[in-house]
PDB file of N, CA and C in Angstrom:
ATOM      1  N   UNK A   1      22.327  56.778  88.596  1.00  0.00           N
ATOM      2  CA  UNK A   1      21.676  56.761  90.607  1.00  0.00           C
ATOM      3  C   UNK A   1      22.429  57.566  91.446  1.00  0.00           C
ATOM      4  N   UNK A   2      21.935  58.352  91.890  1.00  0.00           N
ATOM      5  CA  UNK A   2      21.767  59.282  93.114  1.00  0.00           C
ATOM      6  C   UNK A   2      23.051  58.913  94.064  1.00  0.00           C
ATOM      7  N   UNK A   3      24.641  59.519  94.583  1.00  0.00           N
ATOM      8  CA  UNK A   3      24.973  59.410  95.223  1.00  0.00           C
ATOM      9  C   UNK A   3      24.683  59.231  97.066  1.00  0.00           C
ATOM     10  N   UNK A   4      24.975  58.388  97.241  1.00  0.00           N
ATOM     11  CA  UNK A   4      24.383  57.830  99.237  1.00  0.00           C
ATOM     12  C   UNK A   4      25.018  58.737  99.908  1.00  0.00           C
ATOM     13  N   UNK A   5      26.562  58.732  99.354  1.00  0.00           N
ATOM     14  CA  UNK A   5      27.453  59.679 100.729  1.00  0.00           C
ATOM     15  C   UNK A   5      28.732  59.482 100.348  1.00  0.00           C
ATOM     16  N   UNK A   6      29.538  60.440 100.684  1.00  0.00           N
ATOM     17  CA  UNK A   6      30.980  60.629 100.439  1.00  0.00           C
ATOM     18  C   UNK A   6      31.966  59.850 101.118  1.00  0.00           C
ATOM     19  N   UNK A   7      32.404  59.016 101.015  1.00  0.00           N
ATOM     20  CA  UNK A   7      33.479  57.974 101.722  1.00  0.00           C
ATOM     21  C   UNK A   7      34.745  58.638 101.391  1.00  0.00           C
ATOM     22  N   UNK A   8      35.371  58.465 102.135  1.00  0.00           N
ATOM     23  CA  UNK A   8      36.866  58.767 102.553  1.00  0.00           C
ATOM     24  C   UNK A   8      38.056  57.099 103.194  1.00  0.00           C
ATOM     25  N   UNK A   9      38.363  56.451 102.005  1.00  0.00           N
ATOM     26  CA  UNK A   9      39.712  55.648 102.165  1.00  0.00           C
ATOM     27  C   UNK A   9      40.844  55.873 102.766  1.00  0.00           C
ATOM     28  N   UNK A  10      41.450  55.513 103.484  1.00  0.00           N
ATOM     29  CA  UNK A  10      42.586  55.734 104.056  1.00  0.00           C
ATOM     30  C   UNK A  10      43.181  54.121 104.027  1.00  0.00           C
ATOM     31  N   UNK A  11      43.810  53.937 103.356  1.00  0.00           N
ATOM     32  CA  UNK A  11      45.020  52.664 102.743  1.00  0.00           C
ATOM     33  C   UNK A  11      45.754  53.072 102.060  1.00  0.00           C
ATOM     34  N   UNK A  12      47.131  52.113 102.447  1.00  0.00           N
ATOM     35  CA  UNK A  12      48.341  52.432 101.523  1.00  0.00           C
ATOM     36  C   UNK A  12      48.430  51.367 100.626  1.00  0.00           C
ATOM     37  N   UNK A  13      47.597  50.257 100.813  1.00  0.00           N
ATOM     38  CA  UNK A  13      47.806  49.162  99.539  1.00  0.00           C
ATOM     39  C   UNK A  13      46.869  49.262  98.323  1.00  0.00           C
ATOM     40  N   UNK A  14      46.877  49.624  97.462  1.00  0.00           N
ATOM     41  CA  UNK A  14      46.037  50.071  96.282  1.00  0.00           C
ATOM     42  C   UNK A  14      45.323  48.793  95.836  1.00  0.00           C
ATOM     43  N   UNK A  15      45.773  47.461  95.919  1.00  0.00           N
ATOM     44  CA  UNK A  15      44.886  46.648  95.548  1.00  0.00           C
ATOM     45  C   UNK A  15      43.652  46.694  96.675  1.00  0.00           C
ATOM     46  N   UNK A  16      44.067  46.703  97.911  1.00  0.00           N
ATOM     47  CA  UNK A  16      42.656  46.841  99.015  1.00  0.00           C
ATOM     48  C   UNK A  16      41.777  48.320  98.441  1.00  0.00           C
ATOM     49  N   UNK A  17      43.225  49.471  98.422  1.00  0.00           N
ATOM     50  CA  UNK A  17      42.010  50.627  98.256  1.00  0.00           C
ATOM     51  C   UNK A  17      41.093  50.288  96.701  1.00  0.00           C
ATOM     52  N   UNK A  18      41.539  49.930  96.112  1.00  0.00           N
ATOM     53  CA  UNK A  18      40.487  49.587  94.722  1.00  0.00           C
ATOM     54  C   UNK A  18      39.182  48.708  95.034  1.00  0.00           C
ATOM     55  N   UNK A  19      39.541  47.279  95.751  1.00  0.00           N
ATOM     56  CA  UNK A  19      38.717  46.703  95.757  1.00  0.00           C
ATOM     57  C   UNK A  19      37.367  47.567  96.844  1.00  0.00           C
ATOM     58  N   UNK A  20      37.841  48.301  97.834  1.00  0.00           N
ATOM     59  CA  UNK A  20      36.831  48.908  98.577  1.00  0.00           C
ATOM     60  C   UNK A  20      36.119  50.223  97.709  1.00  0.00           C
ATOM     61  N   UNK A  21      37.344  50.745  96.576  1.00  0.00           N
ATOM     62  CA  UNK A  21      35.995  51.271  95.895  1.00  0.00           C
ATOM     63  C   UNK A  21      35.319  50.850  95.049  1.00  0.00           C
ATOM     64  N   UNK A  22      35.550  49.986  94.549  1.00  0.00           N
ATOM     65  CA  UNK A  22      34.586  49.260  93.857  1.00  0.00           C
ATOM     66  C   UNK A  22      33.555  48.960  93.958  1.00  0.00           C
ATOM     67  N   UNK A  23      34.055  48.411  95.735  1.00  0.00           N
ATOM     68  CA  UNK A  23      32.350  47.925  96.391  1.00  0.00           C
ATOM     69  C   UNK A  23      31.340  48.920  96.808  1.00  0.00           C
ATOM     70  N   UNK A  24      32.123  49.882  97.156  1.00  0.00           N
ATOM     71  CA  UNK A  24      31.297  51.410  97.812  1.00  0.00           C
ATOM     72  C   UNK A  24      30.441  51.999  96.032  1.00  0.00           C
ATOM     73  N   UNK A  25      31.457  52.161  95.217  1.00  0.00           N
ATOM     74  CA  UNK A  25      30.819  52.923  94.054  1.00  0.00           C
ATOM     75  C   UNK A  25      29.685  51.910  93.182  1.00  0.00           C
ATOM     76  N   UNK A  26      29.776  50.497  93.423  1.00  0.00           N
ATOM     77  CA  UNK A  26      28.506  50.014  92.613  1.00  0.00           C
ATOM     78  C   UNK A  26      27.736  50.184  93.742  1.00  0.00           C
ATOM     79  N   UNK A  27      27.608  50.349  95.036  1.00  0.00           N
ATOM     80  CA  UNK A  27      26.757  50.948  95.963  1.00  0.00           C
ATOM     81  C   UNK A  27      25.995  51.624  96.044  1.00  0.00           C
ATOM     82  N   UNK A  28      26.983  52.884  95.339  1.00  0.00           N
ATOM     83  CA  UNK A  28      26.290  54.224  94.577  1.00  0.00           C
ATOM     84  C   UNK A  28      26.602  55.453  95.589  1.00  0.00           C
ATOM     85  N   UNK A  29      28.302  55.483  96.509  1.00  0.00           N
ATOM     86  CA  UNK A  29      29.006  55.836  97.368  1.00  0.00           C
ATOM     87  C   UNK A  29      30.123  56.761  96.169  1.00  0.00           C
ATOM     88  N   UNK A  30      30.215  58.051  96.468  1.00  0.00           N
ATOM     89  CA  UNK A  30      31.502  58.275  96.267  1.00  0.00           C
ATOM     90  C   UNK A  30      32.655  57.984  97.067  1.00  0.00           C
ATOM     91  N   UNK A  31      33.832  57.489  96.552  1.00  0.00           N
ATOM     92  CA  UNK A  31      34.945  57.226  96.690  1.00  0.00           C
ATOM     93  C   UNK A  31      36.151  58.216  97.068  1.00  0.00           C
ATOM     94  N   UNK A  32      36.810  58.644  97.849  1.00  0.00           N
ATOM     95  CA  UNK A  32      37.909  59.322  97.960  1.00  0.00           C
ATOM     96  C   UNK A  32      39.166  58.652  98.646  1.00  0.00           C
ATOM     97  N   UNK A  33      40.162  58.592  97.993  1.00  0.00           N
ATOM     98  CA  UNK A  33      41.309  57.782  98.256  1.00  0.00           C
ATOM     99  C   UNK A  33      42.824  58.416  98.923  1.00  0.00           C
ATOM    100  N   UNK A  34      43.125  57.993 100.247  1.00  0.00           N
ATOM    101  CA  UNK A  34      44.659  58.239 100.469  1.00  0.00           C
ATOM    102  C   UNK A  34      45.633  57.636 101.104  1.00  0.00           C
ATOM    103  N   UNK A  35      46.123  57.822 100.545  1.00  0.00           N
ATOM    104  CA  UNK A  35      47.296  56.321 101.334  1.00  0.00           C
ATOM    105  C   UNK A  35      48.135  57.017 102.739  1.00  0.00           C
ATOM    106  N   UNK A  36      47.962  58.275 103.486  1.00  0.00           N
ATOM    107  CA  UNK A  36      49.087  58.410 104.143  1.00  0.00           C
ATOM    108  C   UNK A  36      48.248  59.173 105.504  1.00  0.00           C
ATOM    109  N   UNK A  37      48.452  59.262 106.516  1.00  0.00           N
ATOM    110  CA  UNK A  37      47.657  60.051 107.566  1.00  0.00           C
ATOM    111  C   UNK A  37      47.664  61.522 107.066  1.00  0.00           C
ATOM    112  N   UNK A  38      48.814  61.897 107.111  1.00  0.00           N
ATOM    113  CA  UNK A  38      48.812  63.561 106.818  1.00  0.00           C
ATOM    114  C   UNK A  38      47.888  63.570 105.411  1.00  0.00           C
ATOM    115  N   UNK A  39      47.837  62.960 104.465  1.00  0.00           N
ATOM    116  CA  UNK A  39      46.576  63.307 103.649  1.00  0.00           C
ATOM    117  C   UNK A  39      44.865  62.898 104.023  1.00  0.00           C
ATOM    118  N   UNK A  40      44.759  61.897 105.132  1.00  0.00           N
ATOM    119  CA  UNK A  40      43.586  62.418 105.604  1.00  0.00           C
ATOM    120  C   UNK A  40      43.208  62.974 106.282  1.00  0.00           C
ATOM    121  N   UNK A  41      44.205  63.395 106.904  1.00  0.00           N
ATOM    122  CA  UNK A  41      44.195  64.518 107.926  1.00  0.00           C
ATOM    123  C   UNK A  41      43.415  65.571 107.117  1.00  0.00           C
ATOM    124  N   UNK A  42      44.326  66.426 106.130  1.00  0.00           N
ATOM    125  CA  UNK A  42      44.318  67.167 105.422  1.00  0.00           C
ATOM    126  C   UNK A  42      42.436  66.881 104.648  1.00  0.00           C
ATOM    127  N   UNK A  43      42.825  65.717 103.939  1.00  0.00           N
ATOM    128  CA  UNK A  43      41.057  65.376 103.214  1.00  0.00           C
ATOM    129  C   UNK A  43      39.936  65.575 103.956  1.00  0.00           C
ATOM    130  N   UNK A  44      40.040  64.820 105.451  1.00  0.00           N
ATOM    131  CA  UNK A  44      39.076  65.070 105.588  1.00  0.00           C
ATOM    132  C   UNK A  44      38.556  66.738 106.536  1.00  0.00           C
ATOM    133  N   UNK A  45      39.354  67.666 106.779  1.00  0.00           N
ATOM    134  CA  UNK A  45      38.887  69.187 106.837  1.00  0.00           C
ATOM    135  C   UNK A  45      38.780  69.684 105.687  1.00  0.00           C
ATOM    136  N   UNK A  46      39.201  69.291 104.356  1.00  0.00           N
ATOM    137  CA  UNK A  46      38.607  69.815 103.050  1.00  0.00           C
ATOM    138  C   UNK A  46      37.143  69.523 102.391  1.00  0.00           C
ATOM    139  N   UNK A  47      37.338  68.300 102.189  1.00  0.00           N
ATOM    140  CA  UNK A  47      35.903  67.901 101.611  1.00  0.00           C
ATOM    141  C   UNK A  47      34.961  67.000 102.497  1.00  0.00           C
ATOM    142  N   UNK A  48      35.506  66.815 103.823  1.00  0.00           N
ATOM    143  CA  UNK A  48      34.160  66.599 104.881  1.00  0.00           C
ATOM    144  C   UNK A  48      33.226  65.310 104.681  1.00  0.00           C
ATOM    145  N   UNK A  49      34.077  64.506 104.457  1.00  0.00           N
ATOM    146  CA  UNK A  49      33.397  62.824 103.914  1.00  0.00           C
ATOM    147  C   UNK A  49      32.369  62.835 105.151  1.00  0.00           C
ATOM    148  N   UNK A  50      31.353  61.958 104.629  1.00  0.00           N
ATOM    149  CA  UNK A  50      29.911  60.905 105.506  1.00  0.00           C
ATOM    150  C   UNK A  50      30.725  60.216 106.401  1.00  0.00           C
ATOM    151  N   UNK A  51      31.533  59.383 106.255  1.00  0.00           N
ATOM    152  CA  UNK A  51      32.596  58.348 106.672  1.00  0.00           C
ATOM    153  C   UNK A  51      33.576  58.287 106.249  1.00  0.00           C
ATOM    154  N   UNK A  52      34.854  57.697 107.284  1.00  0.00           N
ATOM    155  CA  UNK A  52      36.067  57.257 107.270  1.00  0.00           C
ATOM    156  C   UNK A  52      36.164  55.495 106.982  1.00  0.00           C
ATOM    157  N   UNK A  53      36.476  55.382 106.342  1.00  0.00           N
ATOM    158  CA  UNK A  53      37.079  53.800 106.373  1.00  0.00           C
ATOM    159  C   UNK A  53      38.858  54.185 106.454  1.00  0.00           C
ATOM    160  N   UNK A  54      39.226  53.263 107.792  1.00  0.00           N
ATOM    161  CA  UNK A  54      40.553  53.476 107.942  1.00  0.00           C
ATOM    162  C   UNK A  54      41.571  52.373 108.246  1.00  0.00           C
ATOM    163  N   UNK A  55      42.751  52.236 107.543  1.00  0.00           N
ATOM    164  CA  UNK A  55      43.568  51.331 107.934  1.00  0.00           C
ATOM    165  C   UNK A  55      44.422  51.671 108.945  1.00  0.00           C
ATOM    166  N   UNK A  56      44.584  51.003 110.222  1.00  0.00           N
ATOM    167  CA  UNK A  56      45.553  51.433 111.258  1.00  0.00           C
ATOM    168  C   UNK A  56      47.398  51.470 110.666  1.00  0.00           C
ATOM    169  N   UNK A  57      47.417  50.354 110.073  1.00  0.00           N
ATOM    170  CA  UNK A  57      48.850  50.529 109.296  1.00  0.00           C
ATOM    171  C   UNK A  57      49.129  51.358 108.455  1.00  0.00           C
ATOM    172  N   UNK A  58      49.688  52.833 108.811  1.00  0.00           N
ATOM    173  CA  UNK A  58      49.973  53.429 107.590  1.00  0.00           C
ATOM    174  C   UNK A  58      51.393  54.258 107.299  1.00  0.00           C
ATOM    175  N   UNK A  59      52.184  54.172 106.173  1.00  0.00           N
ATOM    176  CA  UNK A  59      53.498  54.555 106.443  1.00  0.00           C
ATOM    177  C   UNK A  59      53.922  55.789 107.082  1.00  0.00           C
ATOM    178  N   UNK A  60      53.409  56.649 107.705  1.00  0.00           N
ATOM    179  CA  UNK A  60      53.680  57.812 108.134  1.00  0.00           C
ATOM    180  C   UNK A  60      53.154  58.044 110.061  1.00  0.00           C
ATOM    181  N   UNK A  61      52.078  57.591 110.104  1.00  0.00           N
ATOM    182  CA  UNK A  61      51.342  57.714 111.258  1.00  0.00           C
ATOM    183  C   UNK A  61      50.387  56.293 111.795  1.00  0.00           C
ATOM    184  N   UNK A  62      50.329  56.047 112.650  1.00  0.00           N
ATOM    185  CA  UNK A  62      49.381  55.095 113.373  1.00  0.00           C
ATOM    186  C   UNK A  62      47.947  55.168 112.850  1.00  0.00           C
ATOM    187  N   UNK A  63      47.253  54.291 112.391  1.00  0.00           N
ATOM    188  CA  UNK A  63      45.821  55.036 112.861  1.00  0.00           C
ATOM    189  C   UNK A  63      44.937  54.959 113.726  1.00  0.00           C
ATOM    190  N   UNK A  64      45.472  55.138 115.078  1.00  0.00           N
ATOM    191  CA  UNK A  64      44.761  55.634 116.387  1.00  0.00           C
ATOM    192  C   UNK A  64      45.082  56.718 116.546  1.00  0.00           C
ATOM    193  N   UNK A  65      45.853  57.251 115.956  1.00  0.00           N
ATOM    194  CA  UNK A  65      46.745  58.662 115.709  1.00  0.00           C
ATOM    195  C   UNK A  65      45.470  59.792 114.993  1.00  0.00           C
ATOM    196  N   UNK A  66      45.248  58.888 114.231  1.00  0.00           N
ATOM    197  CA  UNK A  66      44.143  59.283 113.454  1.00  0.00           C
ATOM    198  C   UNK A  66      42.744  59.506 113.632  1.00  0.00           C
ATOM    199  N   UNK A  67      42.666  58.515 114.847  1.00  0.00           N
ATOM    200  CA  UNK A  67      41.060  58.579 115.304  1.00  0.00           C
ATOM    201  C   UNK A  67      41.037  59.419 115.746  1.00  0.00           C
ATOM    202  N   UNK A  68      41.851  59.480 117.212  1.00  0.00           N
ATOM    203  CA  UNK A  68      42.056  60.526 118.066  1.00  0.00           C
ATOM    204  C   UNK A  68      42.028  61.830 117.396  1.00  0.00           C
ATOM    205  N   UNK A  69      42.741  62.802 116.946  1.00  0.00           N
ATOM    206  CA  UNK A  69      42.442  63.407 116.059  1.00  0.00           C
ATOM    207  C   UNK A  69      41.060  64.093 115.352  1.00  0.00           C
ATOM    208  N   UNK A  70      40.668  62.940 114.636  1.00  0.00           N
ATOM    209  CA  UNK A  70      39.489  63.498 114.469  1.00  0.00           C
ATOM    210  C   UNK A  70      37.990  63.442 115.632  1.00  0.00           C
ATOM    211  N   UNK A  71      38.397  62.616 116.136  1.00  0.00           N
ATOM    212  CA  UNK A  71      37.606  62.995 117.724  1.00  0.00           C
ATOM    213  C   UNK A  71      37.722  64.318 117.882  1.00  0.00           C
ATOM    214  N   UNK A  72      38.714  64.700 117.906  1.00  0.00           N
ATOM    215  CA  UNK A  72      38.987  65.944 118.742  1.00  0.00           C
ATOM    216  C   UNK A  72      38.070  67.258 118.179  1.00  0.00           C
ATOM    217  N   UNK A  73      37.688  67.044 117.168  1.00  0.00           N
ATOM    218  CA  UNK A  73      36.977  68.157 115.980  1.00  0.00           C
ATOM    219  C   UNK A  73      35.550  67.692 115.736  1.00  0.00           C
ATOM    220  N   UNK A  74      35.300  66.450 115.373  1.00  0.00           N
ATOM    221  CA  UNK A  74      33.987  65.803 115.440  1.00  0.00           C
ATOM    222  C   UNK A  74      33.285  64.876 115.396  1.00  0.00           C
ATOM    223  N   UNK A  75      32.338  64.118 114.784  1.00  0.00           N
ATOM    224  CA  UNK A  75      32.109  62.517 115.426  1.00  0.00           C
ATOM    225  C   UNK A  75      31.370  62.158 113.984  1.00  0.00           C
ATOM    226  N   UNK A  76      32.342  62.202 112.922  1.00  0.00           N
ATOM    227  CA  UNK A  76      31.882  61.852 111.648  1.00  0.00           C
ATOM    228  C   UNK A  76      32.489  60.349 111.935  1.00  0.00           C
ATOM    229  N   UNK A  77      31.306  59.444 111.441  1.00  0.00           N
ATOM    230  CA  UNK A  77      31.444  57.551 111.710  1.00  0.00           C
ATOM    231  C   UNK A  77      33.228  57.402 110.964  1.00  0.00           C
ATOM    232  N   UNK A  78      33.827  56.607 111.801  1.00  0.00           N
ATOM    233  CA  UNK A  78      34.793  55.646 111.577  1.00  0.00           C
ATOM    234  C   UNK A  78      34.627  54.875 111.138  1.00  0.00           C
ATOM    235  N   UNK A  79      35.042  53.874 110.476  1.00  0.00           N
ATOM    236  CA  UNK A  79      35.225  52.413 110.329  1.00  0.00           C
ATOM    237  C   UNK A  79      36.136  51.880 110.044  1.00  0.00           C
ATOM    238  N   UNK A  80      37.496  51.343 111.044  1.00  0.00           N
ATOM    239  CA  UNK A  80      38.620  50.615 110.653  1.00  0.00           C
ATOM    240  C   UNK A  80      38.455  49.444 110.008  1.00  0.00           C
ATOM    241  N   UNK A  81      39.440  49.706 109.053  1.00  0.00           N
ATOM    242  CA  UNK A  81      39.187  47.871 108.154  1.00  0.00           C
ATOM    243  C   UNK A  81      41.028  47.736 108.472  1.00  0.00           C
ATOM    244  N   UNK A  82      41.698  46.393 109.104  1.00  0.00           N
ATOM    245  CA  UNK A  82      43.118  46.217 109.877  1.00  0.00           C
ATOM    246  C   UNK A  82      43.454  44.819 109.935  1.00  0.00           C
ATOM    247  N   UNK A  83      44.733  44.631 108.954  1.00  0.00           N
ATOM    248  CA  UNK A  83      44.959  43.464 109.641  1.00  0.00           C
ATOM    249  C   UNK A  83      45.396  42.740 110.903  1.00  0.00           C
ATOM    250  N   UNK A  84      45.142  43.977 112.039  1.00  0.00           N
ATOM    251  CA  UNK A  84      45.229  44.271 113.228  1.00  0.00           C
ATOM    252  C   UNK A  84      43.975  42.961 113.960  1.00  0.00           C
ATOM    253  N   UNK A  85      44.099  41.715 114.076  1.00  0.00           N
ATOM    254  CA  UNK A  85      43.118  40.893 114.744  1.00  0.00           C
ATOM    255  C   UNK A  85      42.816  40.908 115.908  1.00  0.00           C
ATOM    256  N   UNK A  86      43.907  41.402 117.062  1.00  0.00           N
ATOM    257  CA  UNK A  86      44.113  40.998 118.155  1.00  0.00           C
ATOM    258  C   UNK A  86      42.873  41.885 119.205  1.00  0.00           C
ATOM    259  N   UNK A  87      42.367  41.368 120.051  1.00  0.00           N
ATOM    260  CA  UNK A  87      41.139  42.338 121.080  1.00  0.00           C
ATOM    261  C   UNK A  87      41.709  43.308 121.202  1.00  0.00           C
ATOM    262  N   UNK A  88      42.914  43.398 121.552  1.00  0.00           N
ATOM    263  CA  UNK A  88      43.703  44.515 122.671  1.00  0.00           C
ATOM    264  C   UNK A  88      43.350  45.940 121.431  1.00  0.00           C
ATOM    265  N   UNK A  89      43.320  45.350 120.354  1.00  0.00           N
ATOM    266  CA  UNK A  89      43.817  46.543 118.880  1.00  0.00           C
ATOM    267  C   UNK A  89      42.572  46.898 118.873  1.00  0.00           C
ATOM    268  N   UNK A  90      41.277  45.966 118.583  1.00  0.00           N
ATOM    269  CA  UNK A  90      40.008  46.521 118.069  1.00  0.00           C
ATOM    270  C   UNK A  90      39.341  47.296 119.716  1.00  0.00           C
ATOM    271  N   UNK A  91      39.728  46.489 120.664  1.00  0.00           N
ATOM    272  CA  UNK A  91      39.287  47.862 121.774  1.00  0.00           C
ATOM    273  C   UNK A  91      40.109  49.101 121.957  1.00  0.00           C
ATOM    274  N   UNK A  92      41.212  48.934 121.565  1.00  0.00           N
ATOM    275  CA  UNK A  92      42.245  50.326 121.735  1.00  0.00           C
ATOM    276  C   UNK A  92      41.364  51.260 120.690  1.00  0.00           C
ATOM    277  N   UNK A  93      41.145  50.680 119.368  1.00  0.00           N
ATOM    278  CA  UNK A  93      40.660  51.314 118.460  1.00  0.00           C
ATOM    279  C   UNK A  93      39.320  52.132 118.568  1.00  0.00           C
ATOM    280  N   UNK A  94      38.357  51.359 118.942  1.00  0.00           N
ATOM    281  CA  UNK A  94      36.931  51.651 119.460  1.00  0.00           C
ATOM    282  C   UNK A  94      36.949  52.596 121.122  1.00  0.00           C
ATOM    283  N   UNK A  95      37.651  52.253 121.658  1.00  0.00           N
ATOM    284  CA  UNK A  95      37.712  53.459 123.433  1.00  0.00           C
ATOM    285  C   UNK A  95      38.189  54.516 122.693  1.00  0.00           C
ATOM    286  N   UNK A  96      39.111  54.682 121.468  1.00  0.00           N
ATOM    287  CA  UNK A  96      39.856  56.085 120.452  1.00  0.00           C
ATOM    288  C   UNK A  96      38.496  56.521 120.210  1.00  0.00           C
ATOM    289  N   UNK A  97      37.744  55.962 119.252  1.00  0.00           N
ATOM    290  CA  UNK A  97      36.259  56.796 119.032  1.00  0.00           C
ATOM    291  C   UNK A  97      36.236  56.344 117.876  1.00  0.00           C
ATOM    292  N   UNK A  98      36.899  54.703 117.111  1.00  0.00           N
ATOM    293  CA  UNK A  98      36.103  54.388 116.224  1.00  0.00           C
ATOM    294  C   UNK A  98      34.884  53.695 116.431  1.00  0.00           C
ATOM    295  N   UNK A  99      34.014  53.585 115.310  1.00  0.00           N
ATOM    296  CA  UNK A  99      32.448  53.077 115.222  1.00  0.00           C
ATOM    297  C   UNK A  99      32.400  52.278 115.186  1.00  0.00           C
ATOM    298  N   UNK A 100      33.083  51.252 114.104  1.00  0.00           N
ATOM    299  CA  UNK A 100      33.375  49.630 114.165  1.00  0.00           C
ATOM    300  C   UNK A 100      34.721  49.238 113.845  1.00  0.00           C
ATOM    301  N   UNK A 101      35.218  48.278 113.466  1.00  0.00           N
ATOM    302  CA  UNK A 101      35.842  47.476 113.593  1.00  0.00           C
ATOM    303  C   UNK A 101      36.127  45.762 112.632  1.00  0.00           C
ATOM    304  N   UNK A 102      36.514  46.022 111.653  1.00  0.00           N
ATOM    305  CA  UNK A 102      36.427  45.528 110.367  1.00  0.00           C
ATOM    306  C   UNK A 102      37.842  44.930 109.761  1.00  0.00           C
ATOM    307  N   UNK A 103      38.114  43.413 110.455  1.00  0.00           N
ATOM    308  CA  UNK A 103      39.429  42.673 110.175  1.00  0.00           C
ATOM    309  C   UNK A 103      39.589  41.881 108.674  1.00  0.00           C
ATOM    310  N   UNK A 104      40.697  42.432 108.082  1.00  0.00           N
ATOM    311  CA  UNK A 104      40.983  41.969 106.580  1.00  0.00           C
ATOM    312  C   UNK A 104      41.200  40.414 107.344  1.00  0.00           C
ATOM    313  N   UNK A 105      41.237  39.747 106.070  1.00  0.00           N
ATOM    314  CA  UNK A 105      40.344  39.805 105.085  1.00  0.00           C
ATOM    315  C   UNK A 105      39.365  39.892 105.938  1.00  0.00           C
ATOM    316  N   UNK A 106      38.650  40.623 103.961  1.00  0.00           N
ATOM    317  CA  UNK A 106      36.802  40.969 104.740  1.00  0.00           C
ATOM    318  C   UNK A 106      35.738  40.804 103.274  1.00  0.00           C
ATOM    319  N   UNK A 107      34.729  40.003 103.761  1.00  0.00           N
ATOM    320  CA  UNK A 107      34.052  40.380 102.010  1.00  0.00           C
ATOM    321  C   UNK A 107      33.106  41.334 101.569  1.00  0.00           C
ATOM    322  N   UNK A 108      32.584  41.681 100.701  1.00  0.00           N
ATOM    323  CA  UNK A 108      31.661  42.554 100.405  1.00  0.00           C
ATOM    324  C   UNK A 108      30.513  42.614 101.166  1.00  0.00           C
ATOM    325  N   UNK A 109      30.370  41.614 101.513  1.00  0.00           N
ATOM    326  CA  UNK A 109      28.946  41.875 102.451  1.00  0.00           C
ATOM    327  C   UNK A 109      29.074  43.101 104.093  1.00  0.00           C
ATOM    328  N   UNK A 110      30.402  42.022 104.350  1.00  0.00           N
ATOM    329  CA  UNK A 110      30.561  42.508 105.605  1.00  0.00           C
ATOM    330  C   UNK A 110      31.069  44.057 105.342  1.00  0.00           C
ATOM    331  N   UNK A 111      31.839  44.536 104.387  1.00  0.00           N
ATOM    332  CA  UNK A 111      32.028  46.014 104.120  1.00  0.00           C
ATOM    333  C   UNK A 111      30.541  46.507 104.338  1.00  0.00           C
TER     334      UNK A 111
END
């Protein structure tokens, strides 16, 4: 099966990471995984993924800062996947430049 695209998963929870990776790979995508914001910024610059799936609660920095940093140099799609479910968090992420917001827990169809 031909690869549909490269997805960078930025998530510090290994179980969620593995779940997202399996879903994406089963649907023909290549998945790259990092667990910190610093790793994400480095991978974005060096691997140029087609889309980013980003958790907001990372151990070293807030995902909002990553969205802002990415938006300063690219329009690469960013999909936030977060346990933050308050409307103001969703609006802030979208205002910072995220393209979509999925609240945890989520199903494979939504992803």
